[in-house]
Short mmCIF file of C-alpha atoms in Angstrom, two decimals:
data_model
loop_
_atom_site.label_atom_id
_atom_site.label_comp_id
_atom_site.label_asym_id
_atom_site.label_seq_id
_atom_site.Cartn_x
_atom_site.Cartn_y
_atom_site.Cartn_z
CA MET D 7 136.12 -37.98 29.23
CA GLY D 8 137.12 -38.55 32.81
CA VAL D 9 140.25 -40.46 31.73
CA SER D 10 143.10 -40.00 34.15
CA GLY D 11 146.72 -40.90 34.27
CA PRO D 12 149.51 -40.47 31.79
CA ILE D 13 149.12 -40.82 28.04
CA ARG D 14 149.63 -44.49 27.06
CA VAL D 15 151.49 -45.22 23.82
CA VAL D 16 152.23 -48.56 22.18
CA VAL D 17 155.45 -48.34 20.15
CA ALA D 18 155.65 -51.14 17.61
CA LYS D 19 157.87 -52.55 14.87
CA PRO D 20 155.56 -54.23 12.36
CA GLY D 21 156.63 -56.65 9.69
CA LEU D 22 160.04 -58.02 8.89
CA ASP D 23 162.01 -54.87 9.69
CA GLY D 24 164.73 -55.77 12.20
CA HIS D 25 166.10 -52.32 12.98
CA ASP D 26 164.67 -50.85 16.17
CA ARG D 27 167.04 -48.11 17.31
CA GLY D 28 164.66 -45.31 16.27
CA ALA D 29 161.68 -47.00 17.92
CA LYS D 30 163.63 -47.41 21.15
CA VAL D 31 164.80 -43.78 21.06
CA ILE D 32 161.21 -42.55 20.63
CA ALA D 33 159.93 -44.96 23.30
CA ARG D 34 162.51 -43.65 25.76
CA ALA D 35 161.78 -40.00 24.90
CA LEU D 36 158.04 -40.52 25.45
CA ARG D 37 158.72 -42.38 28.70
CA ASP D 38 161.08 -39.67 29.92
CA ALA D 39 158.32 -37.13 29.16
CA GLY D 40 156.04 -38.91 31.62
CA MET D 41 154.05 -41.12 29.27
CA GLU D 42 153.47 -44.83 29.75
CA VAL D 43 155.10 -46.69 26.87
CA ILE D 44 154.56 -50.29 25.87
CA TYR D 45 157.24 -51.42 23.42
CA THR D 46 156.16 -54.56 21.56
CA GLY D 47 159.54 -55.57 20.17
CA LEU D 48 160.47 -56.64 16.65
CA HIS D 49 158.49 -58.48 13.98
CA GLN D 50 154.98 -57.77 15.20
CA THR D 51 151.94 -58.42 13.03
CA PRO D 52 149.31 -55.71 12.71
CA GLU D 53 146.96 -58.02 14.63
CA GLN D 54 149.42 -58.33 17.52
CA ILE D 55 149.91 -54.56 17.61
CA VAL D 56 146.19 -53.80 17.68
CA ASP D 57 145.56 -56.53 20.29
CA THR D 58 148.27 -55.01 22.50
CA ALA D 59 146.91 -51.48 22.09
CA ILE D 60 143.40 -52.58 23.07
CA GLN D 61 144.57 -54.76 25.97
CA GLU D 62 146.79 -51.97 27.29
CA ASP D 63 144.06 -49.32 26.88
CA ALA D 64 146.46 -47.28 24.76
CA ASP D 65 145.71 -43.76 23.60
CA ALA D 66 148.05 -44.05 20.61
CA ILE D 67 150.14 -46.41 18.53
CA GLY D 68 153.50 -45.33 17.17
CA LEU D 69 154.69 -47.50 14.28
CA SER D 70 158.28 -47.58 13.10
CA VAL D 71 158.70 -48.88 9.55
CA LEU D 72 161.99 -49.02 7.69
CA SER D 73 161.19 -51.94 5.39
CA GLY D 74 159.31 -50.10 2.65
CA ALA D 75 156.02 -51.83 3.55
CA HIS D 76 154.60 -48.73 5.26
CA MET D 77 151.55 -48.31 3.00
CA THR D 78 150.39 -51.88 3.64
CA LEU D 79 151.27 -52.03 7.35
CA PHE D 80 149.75 -48.69 8.35
CA ALA D 81 146.58 -49.46 6.36
CA LYS D 82 146.20 -52.86 8.02
CA VAL D 83 146.61 -51.44 11.53
CA LEU D 84 144.04 -48.72 10.81
CA ASP D 85 141.59 -51.25 9.32
CA LEU D 86 141.94 -53.52 12.35
CA LEU D 87 141.37 -50.63 14.75
CA ARG D 88 138.15 -49.74 12.90
CA ASP D 89 137.07 -53.41 12.83
CA ARG D 90 137.67 -53.70 16.59
CA ASP D 91 135.77 -50.46 17.37
CA ALA D 92 139.01 -48.86 18.53
CA ALA D 93 139.45 -46.13 15.91
CA ASP D 94 139.83 -43.61 18.74
CA ILE D 95 143.39 -44.90 19.21
CA LYS D 96 145.57 -42.46 17.25
CA VAL D 97 148.18 -43.89 14.93
CA PHE D 98 151.40 -42.05 14.16
CA GLY D 99 154.63 -43.30 12.74
CA GLY D 100 158.11 -42.83 11.55
CA GLY D 101 160.90 -44.41 9.65
CA ILE D 102 161.99 -44.39 6.05
CA ILE D 103 158.82 -42.96 4.54
CA PRO D 104 159.17 -41.19 1.19
CA ASP D 105 157.75 -37.66 1.13
CA ALA D 106 155.37 -38.72 -1.66
CA ASP D 107 153.77 -41.31 0.66
CA ILE D 108 153.10 -39.01 3.61
CA ALA D 109 149.91 -37.38 2.23
CA PRO D 110 148.40 -40.75 1.18
CA LEU D 111 149.16 -42.16 4.64
CA LYS D 112 147.47 -39.20 6.29
CA ALA D 113 144.49 -39.68 3.95
CA LEU D 114 144.25 -43.27 5.26
CA GLY D 115 144.05 -41.93 8.81
CA VAL D 116 147.64 -41.81 10.04
CA ALA D 117 147.73 -38.78 12.32
CA GLU D 118 151.40 -37.85 11.81
CA ILE D 119 154.61 -39.10 10.22
CA PHE D 120 158.07 -38.38 11.59
CA THR D 121 160.96 -38.86 9.21
CA PRO D 122 164.63 -39.49 10.06
CA GLY D 123 166.26 -36.55 11.79
CA THR D 124 163.11 -35.38 13.56
CA PRO D 125 164.13 -34.20 17.03
CA THR D 126 162.68 -36.41 19.76
CA GLY D 127 161.26 -33.29 21.40
CA ALA D 128 159.14 -32.62 18.32
CA ALA D 129 157.59 -36.09 18.55
CA VAL D 130 156.97 -35.68 22.29
CA ASP D 131 155.39 -32.27 21.76
CA TRP D 132 153.17 -33.62 18.99
CA VAL D 133 151.93 -36.50 21.16
CA ARG D 134 151.22 -34.12 24.05
CA ALA D 135 149.30 -31.74 21.77
CA ASN D 136 147.39 -34.33 19.73
CA VAL D 137 146.76 -37.36 21.92
CA ARG D 138 144.44 -37.44 24.93
CA GLN D 139 145.41 -35.00 27.58
CA PRO D 140 145.86 -36.59 31.01
CA ALA D 141 143.42 -35.47 33.69
CA GLU D 142 144.82 -33.07 36.23
CA ALA D 143 145.62 -34.77 39.53
#
């Protein structure tokens, strides 16, 4: 409501996962599409990610999880957003997420999951269509 400027997305690597190529590729694709991207770097706690998203007035958080801890990490981020009265920040993610875990993650409140091989354009299009639309200048 009256929000202007580009869509702001925090891209984060929670937990002990040390592989960030996919997160950096998505961050660059979102940036190249005109969004403001804040990349938090490796080994972030859910608390650090939520703090960053609130401080940066983010519209969305994109989590990249390759470690197998996706159920725990996504749930913790969503719980913290609710606890901090910031549940309006959309959470989406990607990484090595088994197909059987996608529906339970969405039931928790994850807006979308992108698995390996998803074209970057599909992720950009999804963010544009599902995250706050920037006000017309």
